[in-house]
Amino acid sequence: MRGAVWQFRTRVPADLQEVLGRTHINRSLRTSSYPDAIRAARRAAFEIEQDFEAARRGTGGDPAHAACDSPCPSPPVPSVTANTVLPDPTGPVIHIDLDLLASRIAEKLQATQPVAKEAVVPAAEPAKAKTIQQVYDAYMADPGVIRSGKTVLAYETVFGLLIEIIGQDTPVSDIGRETCREVMDTLRWLPPNSTKRYPNLTAREIAQKTRDAGKASGLSPATVNGYMTKLSALLTWAVNEGFIDRNPAKGLGVVDTTNRKDKRQPFTPKQLQGIFTAPLYTGCQDDDYGYAKPGDARPQRGRFWVPLIGLFSGMRLNEICQMNTEDVRVIDGTLCFVVTAEAIKGTDDKRLKTGSSERVIPVHPTLLAAGFEAYVSEQRRKRNAKLFPELLPAKTGYYSDVFSKWFRRFLQKAGASAGRTCFHSFRHNFRDALREARVDRELALALGGWAGDNGDMGSESAEFYGRGFRASTLLEAISKVGYPELDLGHLMLAPFPA
């Protein structure tokens, strides 16, 4: 800049310096305003560059004159105010170096714009690993799984012990194969009812105490494997939820040397005779507290009918105890038990073990001969919603829980108690009776509500085809069920059909 007017100055390309006779070209920008000078300098640069190109082509007039120090057209006159002083266009000449101007423009632009600072992203804190207790709580709260009240109570007991052994504050990501083996080993050395026997000791301390004493009467292999299966299920869920990468308890278990057939047995003929010749069936004081004492009473309520129904229908204990009166109905001329969780008018509190449990079972002729149809009619007359209204559910919601405890005491007082037998043994007796009668396998599965195995027509998927058997066909099959060594003549109110 010279004086008060900006000048444009640029170097002449080397190949044109001899033609133009100079090394630089100066041109007045005719303004003292810096922003106006910038705009004028761009125009001057463009015009001079065109003159340079014309000089190279030998066109466009006298190149020396084209690139002379002629002034640029005056820039637009800015708006002024009373206090504005414009520079004198005839004042001193101002020279401007284009290269220097470009450099200064770049510097000025860089100085006027704030330097963008690199965004500093705070380092994300690693997600805190969930503890085994938190994973269990989330597992139980999963809305995708529906569990019965009985299952929830059982889980509270099982996982309460497992979490105690592992440590409730242990991150689930820290649980490895070794930890799971330690859990399994602790369970193997825990005696039954350990918390009642040693209320002030932890599970690990109890197991160590038993181990040191050399006592081998710990939990059964089946019980230990049950605990480990549930732990594995929890950890598999944790894998699916992304809490851990793999399930360290997968496949862990102890060898169960007990033969499958030895785990639960049917009642022997002697046991059956002891059950059905007890005072409850031959004459007792009452069916409440006096059921085991001989007397003149012959009450026929739940305690009388439930064991008989179990033996002659193969129904599970809870299926029998929870029946509504409406669940005994005539289908195609045949009086039947309808095993279902649905209720038409009765109490809607029934539960089934599996999908195949829902079925129709004709009432066995022995039950009819013992007066069962008259009993059902009496319940309808009294408008009882439940078939056995005096039987009440436990806090788990299952009617079988209370009755099962009573039946164990009944077996002891009847002299019919033995290892590996319980109410469920009636179901085993029923299955054996179906085999002895050569009842078709598919018919047997339908009557017992058993899910088939890999047989052609015994698979569970086969049950989705067709509408099932007619009640008359099922009646023919179940009528073949009998127990030749069991004498029930004292219970018959009508002659047993031949």
mmCIF file of C-alpha atoms in Angstrom, residues 80 150 161 231 283 292 301 333 350 384 398 432 473:
data_model
loop_
_atom_site.group_PDB
_atom_site.id
_atom_site.type_symbol
_atom_site.label_atom_id
_atom_site.label_comp_id
_atom_site.label_asym_id
_atom_site.label_seq_id
_atom_site.Cartn_x
_atom_site.Cartn_y
_atom_site.Cartn_z
ATOM 1 C CA VAL A 80 -21.314 6.992 2.946
ATOM 2 C CA LYS A 150 -44.807 -73.131 42.676
ATOM 3 C CA LEU A 161 -28.434 -71.645 47.816
ATOM 4 C CA LEU A 231 -27.563 -72.752 37.200
ATOM 5 C CA GLY A 283 -64.959 -98.050 58.312
ATOM 6 C CA ALA A 292 -56.849 -94.220 60.563
ATOM 7 C CA ARG A 301 -65.108 -87.428 50.082
ATOM 8 C CA GLY A 333 -72.984 -91.336 26.068
ATOM 9 C CA LYS A 350 -56.426 -75.225 37.297
ATOM 10 C CA ASN A 384 -70.252 -77.116 44.518
ATOM 11 C CA TYR A 398 -51.388 -76.389 43.789
ATOM 12 C CA ASP A 432 -48.300 -101.389 33.774
ATOM 13 C CA THR A 473 -62.961 -96.251 21.969
#
